[in-house]
CSV table of C-alpha atoms in Angstrom, one decimal:
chain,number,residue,atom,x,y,z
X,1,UNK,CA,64.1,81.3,116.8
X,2,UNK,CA,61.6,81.2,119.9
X,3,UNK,CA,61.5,83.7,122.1
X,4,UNK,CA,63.5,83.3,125.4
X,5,UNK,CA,60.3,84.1,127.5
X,6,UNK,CA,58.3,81.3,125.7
X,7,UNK,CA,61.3,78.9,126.9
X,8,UNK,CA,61.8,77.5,130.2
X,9,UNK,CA,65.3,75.9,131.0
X,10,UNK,CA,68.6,75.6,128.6
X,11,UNK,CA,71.2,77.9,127.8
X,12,UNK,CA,70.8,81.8,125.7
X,13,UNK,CA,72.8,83.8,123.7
X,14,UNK,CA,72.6,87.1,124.3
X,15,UNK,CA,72.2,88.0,120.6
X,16,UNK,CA,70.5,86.2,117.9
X,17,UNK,CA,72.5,84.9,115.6
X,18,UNK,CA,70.6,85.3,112.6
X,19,UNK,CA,70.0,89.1,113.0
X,20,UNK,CA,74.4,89.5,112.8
X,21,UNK,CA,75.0,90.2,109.7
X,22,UNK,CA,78.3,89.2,108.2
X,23,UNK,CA,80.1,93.0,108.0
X,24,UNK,CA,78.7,93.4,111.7
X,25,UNK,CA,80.5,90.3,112.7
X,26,UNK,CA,83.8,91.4,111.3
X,27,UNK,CA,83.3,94.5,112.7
X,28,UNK,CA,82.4,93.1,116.5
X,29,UNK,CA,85.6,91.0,116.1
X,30,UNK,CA,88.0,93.9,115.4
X,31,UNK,CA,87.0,95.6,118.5
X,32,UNK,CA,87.7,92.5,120.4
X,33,UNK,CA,90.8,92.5,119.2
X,34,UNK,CA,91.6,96.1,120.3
X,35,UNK,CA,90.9,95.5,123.8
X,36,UNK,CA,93.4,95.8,126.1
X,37,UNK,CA,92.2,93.1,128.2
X,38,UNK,CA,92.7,90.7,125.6
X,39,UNK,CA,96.3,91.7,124.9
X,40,UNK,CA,98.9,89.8,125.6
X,41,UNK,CA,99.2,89.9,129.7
X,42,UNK,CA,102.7,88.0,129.8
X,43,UNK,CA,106.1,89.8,131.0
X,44,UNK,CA,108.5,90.5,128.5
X,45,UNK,CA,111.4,87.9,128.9
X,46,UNK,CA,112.6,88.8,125.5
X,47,UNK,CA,116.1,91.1,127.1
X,48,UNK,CA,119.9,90.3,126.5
X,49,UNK,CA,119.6,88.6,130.2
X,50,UNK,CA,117.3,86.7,132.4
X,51,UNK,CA,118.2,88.9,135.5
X,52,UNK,CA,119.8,88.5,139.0
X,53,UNK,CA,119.2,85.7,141.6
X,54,UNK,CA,119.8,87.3,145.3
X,55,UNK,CA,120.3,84.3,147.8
X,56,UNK,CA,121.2,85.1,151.4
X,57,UNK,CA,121.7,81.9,153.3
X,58,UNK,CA,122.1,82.3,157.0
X,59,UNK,CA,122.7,79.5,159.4
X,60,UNK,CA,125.1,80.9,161.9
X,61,UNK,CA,123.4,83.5,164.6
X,62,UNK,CA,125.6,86.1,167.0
X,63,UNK,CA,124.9,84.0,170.5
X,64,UNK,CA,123.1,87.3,171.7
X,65,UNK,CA,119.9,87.4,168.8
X,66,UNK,CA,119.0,83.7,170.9
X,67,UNK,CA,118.8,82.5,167.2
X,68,UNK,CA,119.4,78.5,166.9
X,69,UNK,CA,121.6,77.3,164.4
X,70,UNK,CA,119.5,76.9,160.9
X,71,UNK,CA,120.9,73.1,160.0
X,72,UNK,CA,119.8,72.5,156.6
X,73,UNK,CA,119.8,75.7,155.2
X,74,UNK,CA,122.6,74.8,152.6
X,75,UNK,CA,120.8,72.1,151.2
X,76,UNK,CA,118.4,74.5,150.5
X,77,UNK,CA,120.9,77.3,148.9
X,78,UNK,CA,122.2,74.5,147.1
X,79,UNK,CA,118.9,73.4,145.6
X,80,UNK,CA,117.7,77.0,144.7
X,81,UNK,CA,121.0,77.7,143.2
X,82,UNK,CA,120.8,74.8,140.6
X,83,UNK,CA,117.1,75.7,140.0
X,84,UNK,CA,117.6,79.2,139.1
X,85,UNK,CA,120.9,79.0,137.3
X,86,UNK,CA,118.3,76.4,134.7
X,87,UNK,CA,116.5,79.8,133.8
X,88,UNK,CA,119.7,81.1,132.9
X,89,UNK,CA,119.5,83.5,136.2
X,90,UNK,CA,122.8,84.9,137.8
X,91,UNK,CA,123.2,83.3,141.2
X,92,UNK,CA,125.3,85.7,143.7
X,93,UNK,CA,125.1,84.0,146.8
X,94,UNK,CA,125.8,85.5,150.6
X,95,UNK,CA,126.3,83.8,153.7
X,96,UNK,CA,126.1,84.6,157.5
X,97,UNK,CA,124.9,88.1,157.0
X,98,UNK,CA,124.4,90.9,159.0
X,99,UNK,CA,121.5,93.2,158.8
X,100,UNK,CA,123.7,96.1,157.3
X,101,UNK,CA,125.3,93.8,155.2
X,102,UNK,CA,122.3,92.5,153.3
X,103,UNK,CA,120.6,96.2,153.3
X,104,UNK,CA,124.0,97.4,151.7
X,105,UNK,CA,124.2,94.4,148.9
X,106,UNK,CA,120.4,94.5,147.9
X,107,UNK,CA,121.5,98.7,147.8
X,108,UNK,CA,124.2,97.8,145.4
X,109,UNK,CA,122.3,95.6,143.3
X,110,UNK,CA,118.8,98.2,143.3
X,111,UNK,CA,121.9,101.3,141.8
X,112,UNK,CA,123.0,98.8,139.2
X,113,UNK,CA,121.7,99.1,135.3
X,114,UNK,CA,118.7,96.8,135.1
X,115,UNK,CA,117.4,98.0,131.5
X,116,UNK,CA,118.3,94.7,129.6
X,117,UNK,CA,117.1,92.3,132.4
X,118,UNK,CA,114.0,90.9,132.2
X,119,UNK,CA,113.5,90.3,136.0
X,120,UNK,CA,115.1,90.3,139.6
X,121,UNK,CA,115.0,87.6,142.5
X,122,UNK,CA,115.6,87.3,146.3
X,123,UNK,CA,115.7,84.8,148.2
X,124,UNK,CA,115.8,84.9,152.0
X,125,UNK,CA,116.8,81.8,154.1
X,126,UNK,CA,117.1,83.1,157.3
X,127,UNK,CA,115.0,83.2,161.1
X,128,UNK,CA,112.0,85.2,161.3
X,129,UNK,CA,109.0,86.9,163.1
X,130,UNK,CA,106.0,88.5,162.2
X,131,UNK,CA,107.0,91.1,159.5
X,132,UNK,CA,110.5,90.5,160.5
X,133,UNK,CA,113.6,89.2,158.9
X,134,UNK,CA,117.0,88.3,161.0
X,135,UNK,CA,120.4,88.9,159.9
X,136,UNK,CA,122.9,87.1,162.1
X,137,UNK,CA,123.1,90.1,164.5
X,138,UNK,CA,119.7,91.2,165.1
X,139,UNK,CA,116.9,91.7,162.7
X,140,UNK,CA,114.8,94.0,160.6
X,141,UNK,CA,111.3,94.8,159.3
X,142,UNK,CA,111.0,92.8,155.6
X,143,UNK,CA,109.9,95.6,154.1
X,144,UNK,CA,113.2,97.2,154.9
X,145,UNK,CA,115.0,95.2,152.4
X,146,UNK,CA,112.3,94.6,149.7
X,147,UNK,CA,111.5,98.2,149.7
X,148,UNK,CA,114.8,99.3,148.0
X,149,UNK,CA,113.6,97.7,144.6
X,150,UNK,CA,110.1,100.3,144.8
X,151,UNK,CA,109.6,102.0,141.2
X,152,UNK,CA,110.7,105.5,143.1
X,153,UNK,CA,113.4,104.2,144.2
X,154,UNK,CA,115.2,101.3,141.3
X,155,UNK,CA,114.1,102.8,138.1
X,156,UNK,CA,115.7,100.2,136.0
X,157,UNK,CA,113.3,98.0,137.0
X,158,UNK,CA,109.9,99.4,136.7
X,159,UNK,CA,107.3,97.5,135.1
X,160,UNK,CA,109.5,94.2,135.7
X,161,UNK,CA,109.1,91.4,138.1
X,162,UNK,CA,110.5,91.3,141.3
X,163,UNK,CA,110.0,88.2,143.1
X,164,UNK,CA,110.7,87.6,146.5
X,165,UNK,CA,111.2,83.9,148.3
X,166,UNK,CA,111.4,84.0,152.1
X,167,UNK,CA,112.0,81.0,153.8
X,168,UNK,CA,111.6,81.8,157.9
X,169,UNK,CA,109.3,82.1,160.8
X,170,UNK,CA,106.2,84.7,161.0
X,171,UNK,CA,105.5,83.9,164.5
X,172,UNK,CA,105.5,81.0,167.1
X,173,UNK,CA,102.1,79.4,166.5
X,174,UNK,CA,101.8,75.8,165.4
X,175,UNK,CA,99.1,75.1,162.4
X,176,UNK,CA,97.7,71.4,163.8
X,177,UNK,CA,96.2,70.5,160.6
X,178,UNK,CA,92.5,69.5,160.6
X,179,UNK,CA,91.3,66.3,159.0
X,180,UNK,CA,89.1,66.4,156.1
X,181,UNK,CA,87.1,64.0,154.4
X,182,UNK,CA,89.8,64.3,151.1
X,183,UNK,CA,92.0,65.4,150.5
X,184,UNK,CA,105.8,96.5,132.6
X,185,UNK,CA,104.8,97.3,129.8
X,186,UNK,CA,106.5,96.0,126.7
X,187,UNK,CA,107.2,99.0,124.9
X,188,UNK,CA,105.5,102.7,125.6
X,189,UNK,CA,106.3,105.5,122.9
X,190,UNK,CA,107.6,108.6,124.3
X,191,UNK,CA,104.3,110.5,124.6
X,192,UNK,CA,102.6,107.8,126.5
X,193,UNK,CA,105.7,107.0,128.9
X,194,UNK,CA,105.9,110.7,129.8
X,195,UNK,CA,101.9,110.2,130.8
X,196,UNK,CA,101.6,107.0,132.0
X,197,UNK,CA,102.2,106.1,135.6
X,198,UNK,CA,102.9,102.8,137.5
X,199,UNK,CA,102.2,102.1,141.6
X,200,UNK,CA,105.6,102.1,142.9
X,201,UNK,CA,104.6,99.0,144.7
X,202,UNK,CA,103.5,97.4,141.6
X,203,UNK,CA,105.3,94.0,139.8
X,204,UNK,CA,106.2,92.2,143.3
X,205,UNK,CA,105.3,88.9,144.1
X,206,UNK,CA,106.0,87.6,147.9
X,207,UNK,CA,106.0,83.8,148.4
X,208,UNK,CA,106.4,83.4,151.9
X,209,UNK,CA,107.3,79.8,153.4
X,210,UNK,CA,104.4,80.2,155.9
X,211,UNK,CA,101.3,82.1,156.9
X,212,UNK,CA,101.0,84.8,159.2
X,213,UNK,CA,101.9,84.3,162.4
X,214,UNK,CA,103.2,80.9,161.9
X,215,UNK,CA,106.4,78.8,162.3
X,216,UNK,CA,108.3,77.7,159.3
X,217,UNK,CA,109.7,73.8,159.2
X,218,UNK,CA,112.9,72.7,158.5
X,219,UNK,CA,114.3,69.4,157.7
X,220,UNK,CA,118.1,69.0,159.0
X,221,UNK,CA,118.9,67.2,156.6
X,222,UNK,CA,116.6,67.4,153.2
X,223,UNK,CA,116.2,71.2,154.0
X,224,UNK,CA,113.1,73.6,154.7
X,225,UNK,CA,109.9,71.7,153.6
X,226,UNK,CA,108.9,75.2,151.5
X,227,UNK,CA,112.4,75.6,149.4
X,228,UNK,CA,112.2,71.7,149.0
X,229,UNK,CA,108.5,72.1,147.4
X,230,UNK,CA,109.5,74.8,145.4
X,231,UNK,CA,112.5,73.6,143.8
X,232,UNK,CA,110.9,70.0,143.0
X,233,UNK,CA,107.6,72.3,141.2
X,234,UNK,CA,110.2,75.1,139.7
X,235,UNK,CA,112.4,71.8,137.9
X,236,UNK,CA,109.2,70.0,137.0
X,237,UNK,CA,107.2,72.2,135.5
X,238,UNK,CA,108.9,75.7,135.8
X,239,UNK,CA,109.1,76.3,131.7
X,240,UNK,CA,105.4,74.5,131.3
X,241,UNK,CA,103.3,76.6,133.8
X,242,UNK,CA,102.8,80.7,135.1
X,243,UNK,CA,104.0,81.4,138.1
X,244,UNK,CA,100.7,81.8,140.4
X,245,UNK,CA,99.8,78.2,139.0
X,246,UNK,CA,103.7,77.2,140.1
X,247,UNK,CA,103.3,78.6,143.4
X,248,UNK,CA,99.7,76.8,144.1
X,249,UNK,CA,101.2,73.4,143.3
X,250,UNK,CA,104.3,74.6,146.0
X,251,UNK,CA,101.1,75.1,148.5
X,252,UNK,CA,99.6,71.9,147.6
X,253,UNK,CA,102.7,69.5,148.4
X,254,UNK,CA,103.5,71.7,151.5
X,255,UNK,CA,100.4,71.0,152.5
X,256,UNK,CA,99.6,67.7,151.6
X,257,UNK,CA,102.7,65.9,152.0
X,258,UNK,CA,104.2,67.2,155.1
X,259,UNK,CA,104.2,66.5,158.8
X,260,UNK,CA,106.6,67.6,161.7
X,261,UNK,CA,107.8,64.5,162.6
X,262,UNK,CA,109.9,65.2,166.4
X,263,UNK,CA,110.7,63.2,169.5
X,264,UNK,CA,109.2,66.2,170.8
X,265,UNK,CA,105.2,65.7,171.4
X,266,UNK,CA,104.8,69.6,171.7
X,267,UNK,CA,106.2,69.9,168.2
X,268,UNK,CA,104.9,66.5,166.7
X,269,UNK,CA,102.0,65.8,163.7
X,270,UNK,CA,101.9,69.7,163.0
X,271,UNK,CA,101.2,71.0,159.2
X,272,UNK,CA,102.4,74.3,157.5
X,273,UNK,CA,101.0,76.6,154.2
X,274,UNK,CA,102.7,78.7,152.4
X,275,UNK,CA,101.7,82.6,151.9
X,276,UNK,CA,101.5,84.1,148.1
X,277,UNK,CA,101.4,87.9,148.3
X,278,UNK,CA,101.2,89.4,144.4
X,279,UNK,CA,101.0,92.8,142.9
X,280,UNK,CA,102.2,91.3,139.7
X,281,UNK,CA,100.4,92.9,136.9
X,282,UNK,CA,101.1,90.3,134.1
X,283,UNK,CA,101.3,86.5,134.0
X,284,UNK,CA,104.7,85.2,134.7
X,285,UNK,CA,106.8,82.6,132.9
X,286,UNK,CA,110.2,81.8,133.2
X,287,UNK,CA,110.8,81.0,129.4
């Protein structure tokens, strides 16, 4: 074989082949297989259930939070409800609630047994701000509610997924588009679980309808245009593909095939993207 520096051009191996012997091969390959990073990197879905499906669904606002009336919100608690339930998730739905009311559910829910579930959800259709979430009185910082389900704080659940869907305003700018030319681990013995330790903020995953500082659209009829993505992706290829490749394709028709279309020109022709946020530390599949 000719020596790489009498070659110009083509593609190397960074061994010779013919200097491997066969025992050195074999013995290359076990250490492969040893490695951690080729393990398998998939989230044990193998429990007696799925897990639980949060949805709160708020349309109706106290008159003094200024909040409008969220029209076409059910469609999309209807929507994610049928999605969900086709994992074989437990849907508990809440409506028109209160700050307190939500914090003292998703309490509830953190104190319950979670050892035989193989992941939580919840789902936020509500008004929003910048790091904010509204109940129908007034509203909170997001991080008050997803907090609860920290590895400190819902041990049940550490080393599982908890995903979060939020479906609401991050702020009051409008995205006006821009043309372009085209368009856990499995199983731990007893001597390595009493060394191992996990981030408490590790195994969430935040899709947010919108970026930062953005508006979130609505349809008043079909529903938001981020819930209406996600459930058309999630029924269409939710038992095919892994969740970050889910989510992209949610981004993609967000992006592509929506417009603000108003009888308002202030609020007319104006796009939206959604916002992935993961700590996830394995590949996610709903099968």
């Amino acid at each position: 074989m000719a020596d790489e520096g009498t070659m110009s051009g083509g593609d190397y191996v960074d061994a010779k082949p013919s200097t491997i012997k066969e025992g050195s091969r074999k013995r290359f390959a076990d250490e492969v297989d040893a490695d951690p990073e080729v393990l398998d990197m998939k989230y044990n879905m193998n429990f007696q259930h799925v897990g639980t499906c949060i949805i709160f669904n708020n349309k109706n606002f106290h008159e003094r939070t200024g909040m409008s009336k969220r029209n076409g919100t059910d469609q999309d608690a209807g929507n994610l409800k049928k999605t969900f339930q086709s994992f074989g998730f437990q849907i508990k739905m809440y409506t028109d609630q209160t700050c307190d009311e939500m914090l003292e559910t998703l309490n509830s829910v953190a104190k319950n047994d979670h050892s035989q579930v193989a992941a939580f959800i919840c789902i936020f259709l509500s008004h929003g701000d910048e790091g904010l979430l509204y109940g129908i009185d007034g509203c909170l910082e997001i991080k008050e509610f997803t907090s609860i389900f920290r590895g400190d704080r819902c041990r049940s659940l550490v080393g599982k997924p908890k995903l979060f869907f939020i479906q609401a305003c991050r702020g009051n700018e409008f995205d006006m588009g821009v043309e372009a030319d085209a368009v856990e681990t499995d199983s731990i013995d007893e001597m390595s679980a009493s060394l191992q330790k996990i981030p408490v903020e590790a195994d969430f995953l935040y899709a947010y309808s919108t970026a930062p500082g953005y508006y979130s659209w609505r349809n008043t009829s079909n529903g938001s245009w981020f819930i209406q993505s996600l459930c058309h992706v999630l029924n269409k290829y939710g038992k095919k593909l892994e969740l970050m490749q889910l989510l992209t394709r949610v981004n993609h028709k967000v992006a592509l095939e929506f417009e603000s279309n108003t009888n308002a020109e202030l609020f007319r022709a104006k796009k939206q993207i959604p916002c992935i946020i993961s700590m996830l530390t394995k590949e996610f599949y709903f099968t």
